[in-house]
Tab-separated table of C-alpha atoms in Angstrom:
chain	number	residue	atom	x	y	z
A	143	UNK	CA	0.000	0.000	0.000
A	144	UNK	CA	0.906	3.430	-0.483
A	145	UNK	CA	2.446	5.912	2.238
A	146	UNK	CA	1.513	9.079	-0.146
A	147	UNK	CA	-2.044	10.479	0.928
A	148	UNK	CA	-3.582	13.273	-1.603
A	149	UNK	CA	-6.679	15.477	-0.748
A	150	UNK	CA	-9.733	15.037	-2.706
A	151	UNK	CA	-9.302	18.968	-3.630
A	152	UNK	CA	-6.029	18.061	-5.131
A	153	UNK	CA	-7.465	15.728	-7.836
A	154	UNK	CA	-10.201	18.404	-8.954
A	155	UNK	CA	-10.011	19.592	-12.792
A	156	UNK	CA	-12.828	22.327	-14.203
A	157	UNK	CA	-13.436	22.577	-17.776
A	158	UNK	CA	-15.651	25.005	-19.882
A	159	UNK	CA	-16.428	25.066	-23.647
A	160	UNK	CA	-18.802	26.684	-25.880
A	161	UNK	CA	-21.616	24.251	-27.474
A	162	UNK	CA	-21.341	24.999	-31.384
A	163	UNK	CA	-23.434	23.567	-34.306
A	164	UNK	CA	-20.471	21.984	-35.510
A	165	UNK	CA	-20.892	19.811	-31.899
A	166	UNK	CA	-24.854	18.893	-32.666
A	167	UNK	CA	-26.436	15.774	-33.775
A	168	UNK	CA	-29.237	15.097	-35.810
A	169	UNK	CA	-31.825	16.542	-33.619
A	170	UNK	CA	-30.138	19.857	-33.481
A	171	UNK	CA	-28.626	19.153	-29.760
A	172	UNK	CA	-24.994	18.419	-28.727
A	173	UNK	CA	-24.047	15.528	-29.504
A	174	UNK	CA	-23.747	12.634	-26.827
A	175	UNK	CA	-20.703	11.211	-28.755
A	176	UNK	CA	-18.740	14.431	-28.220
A	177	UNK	CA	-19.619	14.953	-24.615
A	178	UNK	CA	-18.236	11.341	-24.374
A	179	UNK	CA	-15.203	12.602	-25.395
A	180	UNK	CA	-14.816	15.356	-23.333
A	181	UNK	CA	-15.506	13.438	-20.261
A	182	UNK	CA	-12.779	11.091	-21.379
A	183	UNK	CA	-10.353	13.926	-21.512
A	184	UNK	CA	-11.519	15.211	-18.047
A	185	UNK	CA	-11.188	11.879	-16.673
A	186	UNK	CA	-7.780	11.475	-17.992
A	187	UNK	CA	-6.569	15.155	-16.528
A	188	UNK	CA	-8.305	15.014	-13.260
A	189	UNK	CA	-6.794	10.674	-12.382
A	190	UNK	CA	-3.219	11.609	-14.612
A	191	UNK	CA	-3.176	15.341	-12.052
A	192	UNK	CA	-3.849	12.958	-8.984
A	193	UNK	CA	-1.592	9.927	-9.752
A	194	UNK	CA	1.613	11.477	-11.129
A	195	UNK	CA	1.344	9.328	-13.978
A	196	UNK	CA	-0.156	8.566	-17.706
A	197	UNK	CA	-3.497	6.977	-16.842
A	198	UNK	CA	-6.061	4.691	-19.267
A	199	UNK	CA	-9.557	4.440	-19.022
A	200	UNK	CA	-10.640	0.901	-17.920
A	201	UNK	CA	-14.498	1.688	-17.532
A	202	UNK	CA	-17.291	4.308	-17.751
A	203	UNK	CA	-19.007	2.648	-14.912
A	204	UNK	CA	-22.203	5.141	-15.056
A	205	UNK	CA	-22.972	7.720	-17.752
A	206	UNK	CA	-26.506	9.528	-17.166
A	207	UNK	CA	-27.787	11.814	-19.705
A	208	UNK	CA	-30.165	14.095	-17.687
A	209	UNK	CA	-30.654	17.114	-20.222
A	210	UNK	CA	-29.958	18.163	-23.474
A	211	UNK	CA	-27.783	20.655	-24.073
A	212	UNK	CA	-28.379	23.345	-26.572
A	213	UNK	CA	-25.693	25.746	-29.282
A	214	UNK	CA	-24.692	28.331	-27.657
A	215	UNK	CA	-24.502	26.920	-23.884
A	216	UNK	CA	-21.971	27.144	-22.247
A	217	UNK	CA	-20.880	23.489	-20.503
A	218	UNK	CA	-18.818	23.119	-17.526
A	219	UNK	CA	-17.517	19.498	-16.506
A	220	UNK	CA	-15.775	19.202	-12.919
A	221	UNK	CA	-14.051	16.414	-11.852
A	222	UNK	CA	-12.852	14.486	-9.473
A	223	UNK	CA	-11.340	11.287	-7.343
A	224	UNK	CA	-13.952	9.901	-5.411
A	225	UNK	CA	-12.183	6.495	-5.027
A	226	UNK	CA	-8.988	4.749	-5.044
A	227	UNK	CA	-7.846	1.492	-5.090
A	228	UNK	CA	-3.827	-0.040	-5.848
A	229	UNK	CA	-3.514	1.886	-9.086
A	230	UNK	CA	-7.006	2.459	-10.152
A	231	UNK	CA	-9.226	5.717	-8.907
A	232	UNK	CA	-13.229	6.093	-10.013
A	233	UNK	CA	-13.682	9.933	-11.107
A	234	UNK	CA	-17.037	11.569	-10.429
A	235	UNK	CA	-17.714	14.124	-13.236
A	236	UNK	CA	-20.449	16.146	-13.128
A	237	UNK	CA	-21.492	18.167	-16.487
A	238	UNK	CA	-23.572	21.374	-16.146
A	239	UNK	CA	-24.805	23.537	-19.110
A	240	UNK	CA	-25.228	27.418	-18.557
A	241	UNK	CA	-27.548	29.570	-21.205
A	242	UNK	CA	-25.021	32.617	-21.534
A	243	UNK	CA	-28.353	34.896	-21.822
A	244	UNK	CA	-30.061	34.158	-19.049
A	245	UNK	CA	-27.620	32.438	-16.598
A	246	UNK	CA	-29.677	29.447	-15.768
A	247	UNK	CA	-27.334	26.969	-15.090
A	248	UNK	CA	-29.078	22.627	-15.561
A	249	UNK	CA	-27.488	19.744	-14.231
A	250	UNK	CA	-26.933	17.808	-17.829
A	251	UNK	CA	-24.864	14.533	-16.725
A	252	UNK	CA	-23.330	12.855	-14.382
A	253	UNK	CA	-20.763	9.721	-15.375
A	254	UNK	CA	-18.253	7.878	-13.260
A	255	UNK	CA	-14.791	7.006	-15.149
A	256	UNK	CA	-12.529	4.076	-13.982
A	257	UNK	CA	-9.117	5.378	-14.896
A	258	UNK	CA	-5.878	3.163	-14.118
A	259	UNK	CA	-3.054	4.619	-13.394
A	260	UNK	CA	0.878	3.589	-15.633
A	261	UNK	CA	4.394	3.146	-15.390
A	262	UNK	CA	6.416	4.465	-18.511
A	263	UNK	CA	6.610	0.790	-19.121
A	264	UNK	CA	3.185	0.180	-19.024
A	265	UNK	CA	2.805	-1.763	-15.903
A	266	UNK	CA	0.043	-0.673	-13.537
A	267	UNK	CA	1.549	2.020	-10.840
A	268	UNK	CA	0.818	2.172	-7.365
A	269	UNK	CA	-1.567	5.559	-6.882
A	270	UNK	CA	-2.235	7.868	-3.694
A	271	UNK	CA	-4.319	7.223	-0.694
A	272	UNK	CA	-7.136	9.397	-0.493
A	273	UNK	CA	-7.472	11.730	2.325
A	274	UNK	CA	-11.554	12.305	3.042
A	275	UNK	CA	-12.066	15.781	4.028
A	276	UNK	CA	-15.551	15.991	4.463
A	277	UNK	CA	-18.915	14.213	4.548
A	278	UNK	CA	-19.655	14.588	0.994
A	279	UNK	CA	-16.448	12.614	-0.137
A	280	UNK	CA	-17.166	9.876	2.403
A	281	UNK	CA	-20.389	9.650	0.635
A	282	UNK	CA	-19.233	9.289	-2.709
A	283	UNK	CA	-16.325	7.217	-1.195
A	284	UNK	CA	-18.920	4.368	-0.435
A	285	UNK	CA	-21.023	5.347	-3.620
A	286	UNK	CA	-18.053	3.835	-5.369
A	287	UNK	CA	-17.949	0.643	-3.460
A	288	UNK	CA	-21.068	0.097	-3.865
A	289	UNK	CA	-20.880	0.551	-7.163
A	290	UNK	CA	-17.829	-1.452	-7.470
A	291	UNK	CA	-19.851	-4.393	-5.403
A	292	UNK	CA	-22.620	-4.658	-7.871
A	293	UNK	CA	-19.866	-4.937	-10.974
A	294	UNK	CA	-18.826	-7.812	-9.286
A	295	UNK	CA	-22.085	-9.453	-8.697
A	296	UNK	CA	-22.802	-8.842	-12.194
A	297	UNK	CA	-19.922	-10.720	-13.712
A	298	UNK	CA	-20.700	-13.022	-11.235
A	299	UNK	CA	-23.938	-13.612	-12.414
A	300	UNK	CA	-22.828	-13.690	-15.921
A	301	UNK	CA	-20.302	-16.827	-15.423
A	302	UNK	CA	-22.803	-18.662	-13.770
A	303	UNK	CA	-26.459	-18.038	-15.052
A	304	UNK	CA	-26.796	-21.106	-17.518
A	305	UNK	CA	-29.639	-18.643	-20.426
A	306	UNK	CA	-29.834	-22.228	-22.302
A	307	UNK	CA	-32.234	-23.698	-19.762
A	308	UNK	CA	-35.876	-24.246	-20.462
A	309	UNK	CA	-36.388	-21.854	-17.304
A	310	UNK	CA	-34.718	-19.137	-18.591
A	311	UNK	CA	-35.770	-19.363	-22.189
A	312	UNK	CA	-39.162	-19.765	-21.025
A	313	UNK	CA	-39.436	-16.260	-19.226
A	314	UNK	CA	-38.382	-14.849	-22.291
A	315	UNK	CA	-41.816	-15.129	-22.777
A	316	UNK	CA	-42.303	-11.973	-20.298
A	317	UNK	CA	-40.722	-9.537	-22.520
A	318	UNK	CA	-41.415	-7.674	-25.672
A	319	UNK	CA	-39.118	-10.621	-27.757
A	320	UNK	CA	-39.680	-13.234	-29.781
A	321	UNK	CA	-36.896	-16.198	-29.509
A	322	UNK	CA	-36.243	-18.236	-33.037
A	323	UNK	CA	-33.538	-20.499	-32.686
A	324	UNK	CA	-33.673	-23.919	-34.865
């Protein structure tokens, strides 16, 4: 384990861009695809700020698109380290979109990133402890393992749920599909 303890405060990265139309989709909003991106590259500042080191993305463990966001809005992402483990960290981003006109500011995503933190040689390095200032990051602390829990219950799950049976093909039945193997 690691003797080096970081602050929550020291992982935090703020970013603001100006929506354009280049950024829309079909529909005329911004794009989901793009924000996608630019939580990547928050992600990747915020875990590579609080590790010391190049970091990969593993997972995006949550991504929750609340509201749309319109041309001309300015977005705001802020990140940061709400977890750590050996050399991964989970990073809490939170996107907000502000109409420049009349300043009202809506909560547009929230999305959880799990970065892993590298050696030059690209060998997983060892990252921070995280120091827990207040009740909010103790919160978000257990948030992530939680979150982290029901991962592993999934892929749990998936090794051992045998789909082939005649149970499980039969409450098929329950949902809007229709199953046509020969």
């Amino acid at each position: 384990m690691n003797t080096v303890f970081k602050t929550v405060k020291a992982s935090k990265v703020t970013i603001s861009e100006l929506m354009l139309p280049s950024h829309t989709n079909f529909s005329g909003k911004i794009h989901g695809g793009y924000i996608l991106s630019l939580l990547d590259q928050i992600a990747f500042a915020c875990a590579s700020k609080f590790s010391g080191n190049y970091c990969v993305t593993a997972s995006v463990d949550t991504v929750d698109f609340l509201n749309p966001i319109e041309v001309g809005e300015l977005v705001t992402m802020k990140a940061s380290v709400n977890y750590v483990g050996k050399s991964s960290m989970i990073i809490g981003i939170r996107v907000e979109a502000e109409n420049i006109r009349t300043g009202v500011v809506k909560h547009c995503n929230s999305s959880y990133f799990t970065m892993v933190s590298k050696n030059i040689d690209g060998s997983n390095a060892l990252v921070p402890g995280l120091i827990l200032s207040n009740l909010d990051e103790v919160r978000r602390f257990y948030n992530c393992i939680k979150m982290i829990a029901v991962r592993k219950e999934k892929q749990k799950h998936e090794e051992i749920f045998d789909f082939k049976s005649d149970e499980a093909l039969s409450n098929l039945n329950n949902y809007n599909v229709q199953v046509a193997i020969s």
